[in-house]
mmCIF file of C-alpha atoms and ligand atoms in Angstrom:
data_model
loop_
_atom_site.group_PDB
_atom_site.id
_atom_site.type_symbol
_atom_site.label_atom_id
_atom_site.label_comp_id
_atom_site.label_asym_id
_atom_site.label_seq_id
_atom_site.Cartn_x
_atom_site.Cartn_y
_atom_site.Cartn_z
ATOM 1 C CA MET A 52 93.182 -71.438 95.106
ATOM 2 C CA ASP A 53 94.277 -74.588 96.908
ATOM 3 C CA ILE A 54 96.099 -77.358 95.062
ATOM 4 C CA ALA A 55 96.816 -80.644 96.831
ATOM 5 C CA ILE A 56 99.856 -82.634 95.722
ATOM 6 C CA ILE A 57 99.091 -86.336 95.528
ATOM 7 C CA GLY A 58 100.846 -89.428 94.217
ATOM 8 C CA LEU A 59 102.479 -92.642 95.318
ATOM 9 C CA PRO A 60 105.197 -92.669 97.980
ATOM 10 C CA GLN A 61 108.657 -91.865 96.586
ATOM 11 C CA SER A 62 107.239 -90.276 93.443
ATOM 12 C CA GLY A 63 108.763 -86.927 94.395
ATOM 13 C CA LYS A 64 105.795 -85.055 95.911
ATOM 14 C CA THR A 65 107.815 -83.267 98.560
ATOM 15 C CA SER A 66 110.520 -82.462 96.011
ATOM 16 C CA VAL A 67 107.877 -80.970 93.693
ATOM 17 C CA PHE A 68 106.473 -79.012 96.628
ATOM 18 C CA ASN A 69 109.935 -77.621 97.345
ATOM 19 C CA ALA A 70 110.497 -76.803 93.689
ATOM 20 C CA LEU A 71 107.261 -74.804 93.633
ATOM 21 C CA THR A 72 107.504 -73.041 96.952
ATOM 22 C CA GLY A 73 111.270 -72.627 97.194
ATOM 23 C CA GLY A 74 110.888 -74.378 100.497
ATOM 24 C CA ALA A 75 113.234 -76.838 102.023
ATOM 25 C CA ALA A 76 110.771 -79.319 103.430
ATOM 26 C CA GLU A 77 112.538 -82.596 104.047
ATOM 27 C CA SER A 78 112.159 -85.072 101.247
ATOM 28 C CA SER A 79 112.903 -88.506 102.378
ATOM 29 C CA SER A 80 113.862 -91.859 100.968
ATOM 30 C CA ALA A 81 112.806 -93.570 104.190
ATOM 31 C CA GLY A 82 109.069 -93.462 103.780
ATOM 32 C CA GLY A 83 108.531 -89.720 103.825
ATOM 33 C CA GLY A 84 107.662 -87.385 106.665
ATOM 34 C CA SER A 85 104.267 -87.418 108.254
ATOM 35 C CA GLU A 86 103.390 -83.726 108.383
ATOM 36 C CA VAL A 87 101.405 -81.825 105.819
ATOM 37 C CA HIS A 88 103.454 -79.015 104.276
ATOM 38 C CA ILE A 89 101.673 -75.883 103.135
ATOM 39 C CA GLY A 90 103.292 -73.307 100.884
ATOM 40 C CA VAL A 91 101.932 -70.157 99.292
ATOM 41 C CA VAL A 92 103.152 -69.233 95.844
ATOM 42 C CA LYS A 93 102.707 -65.853 94.229
ATOM 43 C CA VAL A 94 101.566 -66.090 90.631
ATOM 44 C CA PRO A 95 104.093 -64.186 88.506
ATOM 45 C CA ASP A 96 102.296 -61.552 86.417
ATOM 46 C CA PRO A 97 104.282 -58.885 84.536
ATOM 47 C CA ARG A 98 101.090 -56.837 84.088
ATOM 48 C CA LEU A 99 101.210 -55.996 87.791
ATOM 49 C CA ASP A 100 104.592 -54.315 87.366
ATOM 50 C CA VAL A 101 103.297 -52.113 84.567
ATOM 51 C CA LEU A 102 100.204 -51.152 86.558
ATOM 52 C CA ALA A 103 102.330 -50.458 89.643
ATOM 53 C CA GLY A 104 104.367 -48.051 87.517
ATOM 54 C CA MET A 105 101.155 -46.234 86.574
ATOM 55 C CA TYR A 106 99.516 -46.081 90.012
ATOM 56 C CA ASN A 107 102.385 -46.025 92.499
ATOM 57 C CA PRO A 108 100.310 -48.038 94.950
ATOM 58 C CA ARG A 109 101.317 -48.713 98.534
ATOM 59 C CA LYS A 110 101.019 -52.467 97.891
ATOM 60 C CA VAL A 111 101.244 -54.794 94.926
ATOM 61 C CA VAL A 112 99.512 -58.105 95.600
ATOM 62 C CA PRO A 113 99.844 -60.976 93.122
ATOM 63 C CA ALA A 114 97.295 -63.792 92.932
ATOM 64 C CA GLU A 115 98.223 -66.686 95.184
ATOM 65 C CA ILE A 116 98.127 -70.442 94.965
ATOM 66 C CA LYS A 117 98.400 -72.539 98.080
ATOM 67 C CA TYR A 118 100.073 -75.934 97.658
ATOM 68 C CA TRP A 119 99.495 -78.773 100.103
ATOM 69 C CA ASP A 120 102.009 -81.603 100.307
ATOM 70 C CA ILE A 121 100.157 -84.556 101.767
ATOM 71 C CA PRO A 122 102.253 -87.399 103.137
ATOM 72 C CA GLY A 123 101.562 -90.728 101.469
ATOM 73 C CA ALA A 124 100.381 -93.740 103.378
ATOM 74 C CA SER A 125 103.728 -95.448 103.049
ATOM 75 C CA ALA A 126 103.727 -96.634 106.653
ATOM 76 C CA GLU A 127 100.368 -98.319 106.145
ATOM 77 C CA GLY A 128 100.875 -99.654 102.665
ATOM 78 C CA GLN A 129 101.526 -98.843 99.026
ATOM 79 C CA GLY A 130 98.662 -96.413 98.491
ATOM 80 C CA SER A 131 98.939 -92.685 98.034
ATOM 81 C CA GLY A 132 97.002 -91.945 101.197
ATOM 82 C CA ILE A 133 93.885 -90.748 99.411
ATOM 83 C CA THR A 134 91.556 -92.541 101.771
ATOM 84 C CA GLY A 135 93.743 -91.740 104.757
ATOM 85 C CA ARG A 136 93.538 -89.167 107.467
ATOM 86 C CA HIS A 137 94.184 -86.160 105.235
ATOM 87 C CA ARG A 138 91.075 -86.722 103.227
ATOM 88 C CA ASN A 139 89.535 -83.452 104.380
ATOM 89 C CA VAL A 140 92.403 -81.538 102.768
ATOM 90 C CA LEU A 141 91.815 -83.409 99.522
ATOM 91 C CA GLN A 142 88.087 -82.706 99.610
ATOM 92 C CA ALA A 143 88.636 -78.999 100.129
ATOM 93 C CA ALA A 144 91.229 -78.686 97.340
ATOM 94 C CA ASP A 145 90.326 -76.902 94.105
ATOM 95 C CA ALA A 146 92.594 -79.169 92.052
ATOM 96 C CA PHE A 147 95.194 -81.913 92.331
ATOM 97 C CA LEU A 148 98.780 -81.964 91.240
ATOM 98 C CA LEU A 149 99.341 -85.665 90.690
ATOM 99 C CA VAL A 150 103.035 -86.520 90.781
ATOM 100 C CA VAL A 151 104.004 -89.575 88.749
ATOM 101 C CA ARG A 152 107.427 -91.095 89.057
ATOM 102 C CA ALA A 153 109.283 -91.394 85.782
ATOM 103 C CA PHE A 154 112.845 -91.264 87.129
ATOM 104 C CA ASP A 155 114.909 -94.305 87.906
ATOM 105 C CA HIS A 156 117.674 -94.175 90.459
ATOM 106 C CA PRO A 157 119.391 -97.007 92.352
ATOM 107 C CA ALA A 158 119.417 -94.941 95.556
ATOM 108 C CA VAL A 159 115.633 -94.591 95.480
ATOM 109 C CA PRO A 160 114.011 -97.975 94.853
ATOM 110 C CA HIS A 161 110.457 -97.789 93.501
ATOM 111 C CA PRO A 162 108.008 -99.244 96.056
ATOM 112 C CA SER A 163 106.602 -101.551 93.337
ATOM 113 C CA GLY A 164 110.002 -102.606 92.050
ATOM 114 C CA THR A 165 109.865 -101.042 88.589
ATOM 115 C CA VAL A 166 109.352 -97.566 87.166
ATOM 116 C CA ASP A 167 106.122 -97.477 85.136
ATOM 117 C CA PRO A 168 104.412 -94.079 84.850
ATOM 118 C CA GLY A 169 101.313 -95.443 83.105
ATOM 119 C CA ARG A 170 100.688 -98.036 85.800
ATOM 120 C CA ASP A 171 101.222 -95.579 88.655
ATOM 121 C CA LEU A 172 99.036 -92.896 87.122
ATOM 122 C CA ALA A 173 96.224 -95.349 86.405
ATOM 123 C CA SER A 174 96.347 -96.730 89.925
ATOM 124 C CA THR A 175 96.294 -93.278 91.555
ATOM 125 C CA LEU A 176 93.358 -92.176 89.397
ATOM 126 C CA GLU A 177 91.615 -95.409 90.333
ATOM 127 C CA GLU A 178 92.196 -94.690 94.000
ATOM 128 C CA LEU A 179 90.439 -91.334 93.622
ATOM 129 C CA SER A 180 87.558 -93.172 92.054
ATOM 130 C CA PHE A 181 87.395 -95.840 94.771
ATOM 131 C CA ALA A 182 87.413 -93.156 97.459
ATOM 132 C CA ASP A 183 84.392 -91.493 95.821
ATOM 133 C CA ILE A 184 82.525 -94.774 95.409
ATOM 134 C CA GLU A 185 83.032 -95.487 99.092
ATOM 135 C CA VAL A 186 81.543 -92.110 100.051
ATOM 136 C CA LEU A 187 78.575 -92.617 97.726
ATOM 137 C CA ASP A 188 78.003 -96.160 98.995
ATOM 138 C CA ARG A 189 77.741 -94.943 102.562
ATOM 139 C CA SER A 190 75.479 -92.106 101.524
ATOM 140 C CA ALA A 191 73.176 -94.426 99.552
ATOM 141 C CA GLN A 192 72.828 -96.606 102.608
ATOM 142 C CA ARG A 193 71.947 -93.606 104.790
ATOM 143 C CA LEU A 194 69.470 -92.295 102.249
ATOM 144 C CA GLN A 195 67.802 -95.677 102.008
ATOM 145 C CA ASP A 196 67.411 -95.801 105.804
ATOM 146 C CA GLY A 197 66.221 -92.188 105.783
ATOM 147 C CA PHE A 198 63.629 -92.991 103.142
ATOM 148 C CA ASN A 199 62.063 -95.674 105.291
ATOM 149 C CA LYS A 200 61.751 -93.266 108.206
ATOM 150 C CA ALA A 201 60.760 -90.199 106.172
ATOM 151 C CA LYS A 202 57.296 -88.712 106.102
ATOM 152 C CA PRO A 203 55.461 -89.290 102.817
ATOM 153 C CA ASP A 204 55.913 -85.695 101.625
ATOM 154 C CA GLU A 205 59.669 -85.845 102.210
ATOM 155 C CA ARG A 206 60.121 -89.030 100.253
ATOM 156 C CA PRO A 207 60.276 -87.637 96.706
ATOM 157 C CA ARG A 208 63.263 -85.482 97.631
ATOM 158 C CA VAL A 209 65.077 -88.392 99.272
ATOM 159 C CA THR A 210 64.350 -90.460 96.182
ATOM 160 C CA ARG A 211 65.798 -87.823 93.853
ATOM 161 C CA HIS A 212 68.870 -87.543 96.033
ATOM 162 C CA LEU A 213 69.345 -91.307 96.052
ATOM 163 C CA GLU A 214 68.935 -91.448 92.278
ATOM 164 C CA ALA A 215 71.607 -88.792 91.806
ATOM 165 C CA VAL A 216 73.983 -90.693 94.080
ATOM 166 C CA ASN A 217 73.373 -93.982 92.283
ATOM 167 C CA LYS A 218 73.814 -92.383 88.879
ATOM 168 C CA VAL A 219 77.211 -90.919 89.746
ATOM 169 C CA LYS A 220 78.273 -94.154 91.393
ATOM 170 C CA ALA A 221 77.323 -96.174 88.304
ATOM 171 C CA GLY A 222 79.329 -93.733 86.186
ATOM 172 C CA LEU A 223 82.387 -94.124 88.402
ATOM 173 C CA GLU A 224 82.051 -97.902 88.330
ATOM 174 C CA SER A 225 82.151 -97.839 84.559
ATOM 175 C CA GLY A 226 85.328 -95.758 84.648
ATOM 176 C CA VAL A 227 83.974 -92.226 84.126
ATOM 177 C CA PRO A 228 85.254 -89.672 86.661
ATOM 178 C CA LEU A 229 82.725 -87.148 87.978
ATOM 179 C CA ARG A 230 84.307 -84.343 85.952
ATOM 180 C CA ARG A 231 83.346 -86.227 82.760
ATOM 181 C CA GLN A 232 79.793 -87.044 83.834
ATOM 182 C CA GLU A 233 76.797 -85.037 82.734
ATOM 183 C CA LEU A 234 74.436 -84.129 85.532
ATOM 184 C CA THR A 235 71.275 -82.068 85.585
ATOM 185 C CA GLU A 236 71.277 -78.967 87.738
ATOM 186 C CA SER A 237 69.170 -80.659 90.380
ATOM 187 C CA GLU A 238 71.430 -83.737 90.448
ATOM 188 C CA ASN A 239 74.381 -81.443 90.739
ATOM 189 C CA THR A 240 73.038 -79.639 93.806
ATOM 190 C CA PHE A 241 72.937 -82.971 95.636
ATOM 191 C CA ILE A 242 76.355 -84.113 94.427
ATOM 192 C CA VAL A 243 78.324 -80.887 94.992
ATOM 193 C CA ALA A 244 77.966 -81.312 98.750
ATOM 194 C CA TYR A 245 80.089 -84.490 98.692
ATOM 195 C CA GLN A 246 83.179 -82.665 97.346
ATOM 196 C CA LEU A 247 84.023 -85.783 95.364
ATOM 197 C CA LEU A 248 87.631 -86.190 94.377
ATOM 198 C CA THR A 249 87.059 -87.247 90.760
ATOM 199 C CA GLY A 250 85.218 -83.978 90.169
ATOM 200 C CA LYS A 251 88.395 -81.954 90.549
ATOM 201 C CA PRO A 252 90.784 -80.924 87.781
ATOM 202 C CA VAL A 253 94.060 -82.885 87.745
ATOM 203 C CA VAL A 254 97.462 -81.719 86.567
ATOM 204 C CA VAL A 255 99.696 -84.731 86.027
ATOM 205 C CA THR A 256 103.312 -83.927 86.845
ATOM 206 C CA PHE A 257 105.813 -86.430 85.480
ATOM 207 C CA ASN A 258 108.948 -86.396 87.584
ATOM 208 C CA ILE A 259 111.475 -87.294 84.913
ATOM 209 C CA GLY A 260 114.712 -87.029 86.870
ATOM 210 C CA GLU A 261 117.871 -85.192 85.876
ATOM 211 C CA SER A 262 118.393 -86.623 82.433
ATOM 212 C CA GLY A 263 115.028 -88.079 81.532
ATOM 213 C CA ASP A 264 112.917 -87.273 78.479
ATOM 214 C CA ASP A 265 109.509 -85.647 78.816
ATOM 215 C CA VAL A 266 106.644 -88.100 79.237
ATOM 216 C CA PHE A 267 103.335 -87.562 77.451
ATOM 217 C CA LEU A 268 99.912 -88.758 78.504
ATOM 218 C CA SER A 269 99.124 -89.707 74.943
ATOM 219 C CA GLU A 270 101.916 -92.302 75.048
ATOM 220 C CA LEU A 271 100.639 -94.091 78.133
ATOM 221 C CA HIS A 272 97.577 -95.873 76.691
ATOM 222 C CA LEU A 273 95.258 -94.879 79.511
ATOM 223 C CA PRO A 274 91.508 -95.431 79.206
ATOM 224 C CA SER A 275 90.344 -92.297 77.382
ATOM 225 C CA GLU A 276 87.634 -91.351 79.892
ATOM 226 C CA ALA A 277 90.101 -91.416 82.761
ATOM 227 C CA SER A 278 92.759 -89.362 81.010
ATOM 228 C CA HIS A 279 90.535 -86.867 79.185
ATOM 229 C CA GLY A 280 91.090 -83.268 80.205
ATOM 230 C CA LEU A 281 94.077 -83.902 82.441
ATOM 231 C CA GLY A 282 96.797 -81.283 82.406
ATOM 232 C CA GLU A 283 100.347 -82.516 81.986
ATOM 233 C CA VAL A 284 103.824 -81.268 82.640
ATOM 234 C CA SER A 285 107.251 -82.937 82.820
ATOM 235 C CA LEU A 286 109.895 -81.695 85.202
ATOM 236 C CA SER A 287 112.875 -82.793 87.206
ATOM 237 C CA ALA A 288 111.712 -82.352 90.777
ATOM 238 C CA LYS A 289 114.994 -82.785 92.597
ATOM 239 C CA LEU A 290 116.905 -80.484 90.270
ATOM 240 C CA GLU A 291 114.148 -77.869 90.260
ATOM 241 C CA ALA A 292 113.993 -77.993 94.068
ATOM 242 C CA GLU A 293 117.720 -77.239 94.166
ATOM 243 C CA LEU A 294 117.380 -74.391 91.658
ATOM 244 C CA ALA A 295 114.490 -72.956 93.670
ATOM 245 C CA LEU A 296 116.834 -72.434 96.617
ATOM 246 C CA MET A 297 119.287 -70.347 94.583
ATOM 247 C CA PRO A 298 119.136 -66.608 94.007
ATOM 248 C CA ASP A 299 117.137 -65.878 90.813
ATOM 249 C CA GLU A 300 120.111 -64.824 88.697
ATOM 250 C CA GLU A 301 122.221 -67.809 89.610
ATOM 251 C CA ALA A 302 119.322 -70.175 88.976
ATOM 252 C CA GLU A 303 118.783 -68.562 85.574
ATOM 253 C CA GLU A 304 122.442 -69.139 84.662
ATOM 254 C CA PHE A 305 122.195 -72.815 85.625
ATOM 255 C CA ARG A 306 118.993 -73.091 83.662
ATOM 256 C CA GLN A 307 120.711 -71.791 80.540
ATOM 257 C CA ASP A 308 123.777 -73.988 81.039
ATOM 258 C CA LEU A 309 121.594 -77.065 81.489
ATOM 259 C CA GLY A 310 119.354 -76.136 78.576
ATOM 260 C CA LEU A 311 116.285 -76.028 80.819
ATOM 261 C CA GLY A 312 113.355 -73.871 79.754
ATOM 262 C CA GLU A 313 110.765 -72.258 81.965
ATOM 263 C CA SER A 314 111.051 -72.891 85.718
ATOM 264 C CA ALA A 315 108.973 -75.659 87.271
ATOM 265 C CA LEU A 316 106.926 -73.002 89.016
ATOM 266 C CA ALA A 317 106.139 -71.092 85.835
ATOM 267 C CA GLN A 318 105.245 -74.304 83.974
ATOM 268 C CA VAL A 319 103.061 -75.712 86.721
ATOM 269 C CA ILE A 320 101.199 -72.435 87.209
ATOM 270 C CA ARG A 321 100.605 -72.074 83.476
ATOM 271 C CA VAL A 322 99.314 -75.646 83.111
ATOM 272 C CA SER A 323 97.286 -75.395 86.344
ATOM 273 C CA TYR A 324 95.595 -72.198 85.160
ATOM 274 C CA ALA A 325 94.748 -73.807 81.828
ATOM 275 C CA THR A 326 93.550 -77.101 83.323
ATOM 276 C CA VAL A 327 91.443 -75.533 86.057
ATOM 277 C CA GLY A 328 90.219 -72.882 83.617
ATOM 278 C CA LEU A 329 91.471 -69.948 85.657
ATOM 279 C CA VAL A 330 92.156 -66.375 84.605
ATOM 280 C CA SER A 331 93.327 -63.323 86.535
ATOM 281 C CA PHE A 332 91.424 -60.081 86.731
ATOM 282 C CA LEU A 333 93.091 -57.006 88.128
ATOM 283 C CA THR A 334 92.143 -54.154 90.423
ATOM 284 C CA VAL A 335 94.039 -50.871 90.546
ATOM 285 C CA GLY A 336 94.239 -47.871 92.842
ATOM 286 C CA GLU A 337 96.595 -45.778 94.911
ATOM 287 C CA ASP A 338 96.198 -48.167 97.793
ATOM 288 C CA GLU A 339 96.897 -51.394 95.954
ATOM 289 C CA VAL A 340 97.326 -53.008 92.577
ATOM 290 C CA ARG A 341 96.238 -56.601 92.744
ATOM 291 C CA ALA A 342 95.535 -59.755 90.749
ATOM 292 C CA TRP A 343 92.701 -62.144 91.597
ATOM 293 C CA SER A 344 92.289 -65.604 90.145
ATOM 294 C CA VAL A 345 88.817 -66.769 89.167
ATOM 295 C CA ARG A 346 87.316 -69.276 86.774
ATOM 296 C CA ASN A 347 87.285 -68.013 83.201
ATOM 297 C CA GLY A 348 83.930 -66.451 82.429
ATOM 298 C CA MET A 349 82.799 -66.168 86.046
ATOM 299 C CA ALA A 350 79.917 -63.675 86.306
ATOM 300 C CA ALA A 351 81.062 -60.218 87.408
ATOM 301 C CA GLN A 352 78.830 -60.327 90.458
ATOM 302 C CA GLU A 353 80.389 -63.575 91.675
ATOM 303 C CA ALA A 354 83.893 -62.345 90.858
ATOM 304 C CA ALA A 355 83.217 -59.297 93.054
ATOM 305 C CA GLY A 356 82.620 -61.757 95.884
ATOM 306 C CA THR A 357 86.220 -62.976 95.688
ATOM 307 C CA ILE A 358 87.282 -59.499 96.878
ATOM 308 C CA HIS A 359 84.758 -59.345 99.672
ATOM 309 C CA THR A 360 81.693 -61.519 100.271
ATOM 310 C CA ASP A 361 79.565 -58.380 100.803
ATOM 311 C CA PHE A 362 80.456 -57.235 97.295
ATOM 312 C CA THR A 363 78.221 -59.917 95.815
ATOM 313 C CA ARG A 364 75.154 -58.619 97.612
ATOM 314 C CA GLY A 365 75.952 -54.943 97.065
ATOM 315 C CA PHE A 366 76.980 -55.291 93.413
ATOM 316 C CA ILE A 367 75.738 -52.437 91.224
ATOM 317 C CA ARG A 368 77.966 -52.377 88.139
ATOM 318 C CA ALA A 369 81.473 -53.248 87.017
ATOM 319 C CA GLU A 370 83.598 -50.790 85.078
ATOM 320 C CA VAL A 371 85.839 -52.910 82.898
ATOM 321 C CA ILE A 372 88.819 -52.078 80.730
ATOM 322 C CA PRO A 373 91.127 -54.677 79.189
ATOM 323 C CA TYR A 374 94.669 -54.447 80.588
ATOM 324 C CA SER A 375 96.221 -53.682 77.208
ATOM 325 C CA ASP A 376 93.854 -50.737 76.664
ATOM 326 C CA LEU A 377 94.541 -49.354 80.122
ATOM 327 C CA ALA A 378 98.296 -49.659 79.627
ATOM 328 C CA ARG A 379 97.977 -47.812 76.313
ATOM 329 C CA CYS A 380 95.586 -45.101 77.579
ATOM 330 C CA GLY A 381 97.512 -44.493 80.787
ATOM 331 C CA SER A 382 94.437 -44.035 82.984
ATOM 332 C CA MET A 383 90.853 -45.184 83.460
ATOM 333 C CA ALA A 384 89.686 -41.618 82.698
ATOM 334 C CA GLN A 385 91.442 -41.620 79.332
ATOM 335 C CA GLY A 386 90.003 -45.099 78.680
ATOM 336 C CA ARG A 387 86.548 -43.685 79.295
ATOM 337 C CA ARG A 388 87.183 -40.821 76.836
ATOM 338 C CA GLU A 389 88.352 -43.282 74.206
ATOM 339 C CA GLY A 390 85.335 -45.499 74.789
ATOM 340 C CA VAL A 391 87.298 -48.611 75.813
ATOM 341 C CA LEU A 392 86.129 -48.513 79.443
ATOM 342 C CA ARG A 393 82.796 -50.326 79.534
ATOM 343 C CA SER A 394 80.083 -50.468 82.125
ATOM 344 C CA GLU A 395 78.994 -54.077 82.659
ATOM 345 C CA GLY A 396 76.215 -55.745 84.657
ATOM 346 C CA LYS A 397 75.984 -58.704 87.027
ATOM 347 C CA THR A 398 76.255 -61.431 84.417
ATOM 348 C CA TYR A 399 79.247 -60.071 82.499
ATOM 349 C CA PRO A 400 81.702 -62.981 82.023
ATOM 350 C CA VAL A 401 85.088 -61.944 83.417
ATOM 351 C CA ARG A 402 88.057 -62.472 81.085
ATOM 352 C CA ASP A 403 91.776 -62.670 81.645
ATOM 353 C CA GLY A 404 93.393 -59.267 82.094
ATOM 354 C CA ASP A 405 90.179 -57.355 82.747
ATOM 355 C CA VAL A 406 90.936 -54.412 84.993
ATOM 356 C CA ILE A 407 87.773 -53.998 87.005
ATOM 357 C CA HIS A 408 86.417 -51.288 89.216
ATOM 358 C CA PHE A 409 83.368 -52.564 91.084
ATOM 359 C CA LEU A 410 80.630 -50.124 92.033
ATOM 360 C CA ILE A 411 79.196 -51.440 95.257
ATOM 361 C CA ASN A 412 76.262 -50.421 97.387
ATOM 362 C CA VAL A 413 77.361 -50.956 100.983
HETATM 363 N N1 LIG B 538 117.525 -88.861 91.291
HETATM 364 C C1 LIG B 538 116.373 -88.269 91.587
HETATM 365 N N2 LIG B 538 115.855 -88.430 92.792
HETATM 366 C C2 LIG B 538 114.697 -87.836 93.096
HETATM 367 C C3 LIG B 538 113.994 -87.018 92.151
HETATM 368 N N3 LIG B 538 112.881 -86.559 92.746
HETATM 369 C C4 LIG B 538 112.873 -87.062 93.990
HETATM 370 N N4 LIG B 538 113.977 -87.826 94.201
HETATM 371 C C5 LIG B 538 114.344 -88.524 95.436
HETATM 372 O O1 LIG B 538 113.358 -89.498 95.722
HETATM 373 C C6 LIG B 538 113.116 -89.595 97.113
HETATM 374 C C7 LIG B 538 111.663 -89.362 97.380
HETATM 375 O O2 LIG B 538 111.332 -88.019 97.034
HETATM 376 P P1 LIG B 538 110.220 -87.237 97.829
HETATM 377 O O3 LIG B 538 110.090 -85.899 97.184
HETATM 378 O O4 LIG B 538 110.452 -87.280 99.281
HETATM 379 O O5 LIG B 538 108.952 -88.142 97.449
HETATM 380 P P2 LIG B 538 107.514 -88.267 98.155
HETATM 381 O O6 LIG B 538 107.566 -89.472 99.006
HETATM 382 O O7 LIG B 538 106.573 -88.451 97.016
HETATM 383 O O8 LIG B 538 107.271 -86.984 98.897
HETATM 384 C C8 LIG B 538 114.041 -88.561 97.782
HETATM 385 O O9 LIG B 538 115.186 -89.223 98.196
HETATM 386 C C9 LIG B 538 114.334 -87.602 96.654
HETATM 387 O O10 LIG B 538 115.586 -86.961 96.816
HETATM 388 C C10 LIG B 538 114.575 -86.847 90.858
HETATM 389 O O11 LIG B 538 114.047 -86.125 89.987
HETATM 390 N N5 LIG B 538 115.763 -87.504 90.628
HETATM 391 MG MG1 LIG B 539 106.782 -86.521 100.876
#
């Protein structure tokens, strides 16, 4: 899974990135760096440790999330760079972590002069929307030209495509992001190809500074369509970035002294999983014990494809046992004897903690 970190300049994006990845990418008060930082984070999962104890595998592989820190467009203006040159990264992302500045500090002046999380969040969400409208505008123009040149039997398809584009555009113009719009399956097949930004899940991350109080979406009076379904988390990016550089034990001591709860990483992963609707299924064996993240309820056949694309085609059956049953039974074989290991078909909706053995025809 790829999550792109977006937000206005000086909101703390690079600090959040460092807090999550334990990296030391330079955060800057002078307009930010210009490179994209990429960091891979292993999703903590205590179930893997238990399974590793049972199987003694050669490798234990946690699920991974890749975070992308995109530089803002501070050199060019006030925007968050959404329409800028890193647009392809944004389009390919599975979700956004939208950093909103809620800390005030004399050493770090806010580019707009005042700290106002509601204003900044609304304007960044609006930017996502504008970027999508621009894409759809260009496409509508092309489709219109294409229609005039198309052969008569091709025209109905072009017309349906154009109608889908115009429908989504009208929705965006009235303030409804793609993720809140209802499309038919055929409309959706046209629209998916655009990888529109407002179709992606958003986790709002309020950067509250060292002594700030948590901020809540419900207090910001955003238009309900724009804010519906957003994930939210409050953290202190600079402090968390410093803690992320310390050895685990030392960081834990600081955390207790400062009365901080869960680490930024744990919080963000938890909220990201919930907002994106992800779960982890597990595979076990002497070679490796591994977690895979997929959308909750993904069909078993498609989930098999996350392991290897050929597994989708060769899918025969999935043997499934919930993690807690496997941990109790001690082995798949015992699970089978107790009747808690089930044989499932292609359409079985995968749930969190399913330990799955795929039977594949290769
Ligand atoms: N006091 C304070 N400063 C912060 C906090 N988060 C970020 N900063 C500072 O704000 C500036 C901009 O942060 P940075 O992460 O580079 O923001 P970006 O432009 O969004 O990537 C840097 O000088 C950071 O040290 C925070 O929680 N508290
Ligand atoms: Mg930065």
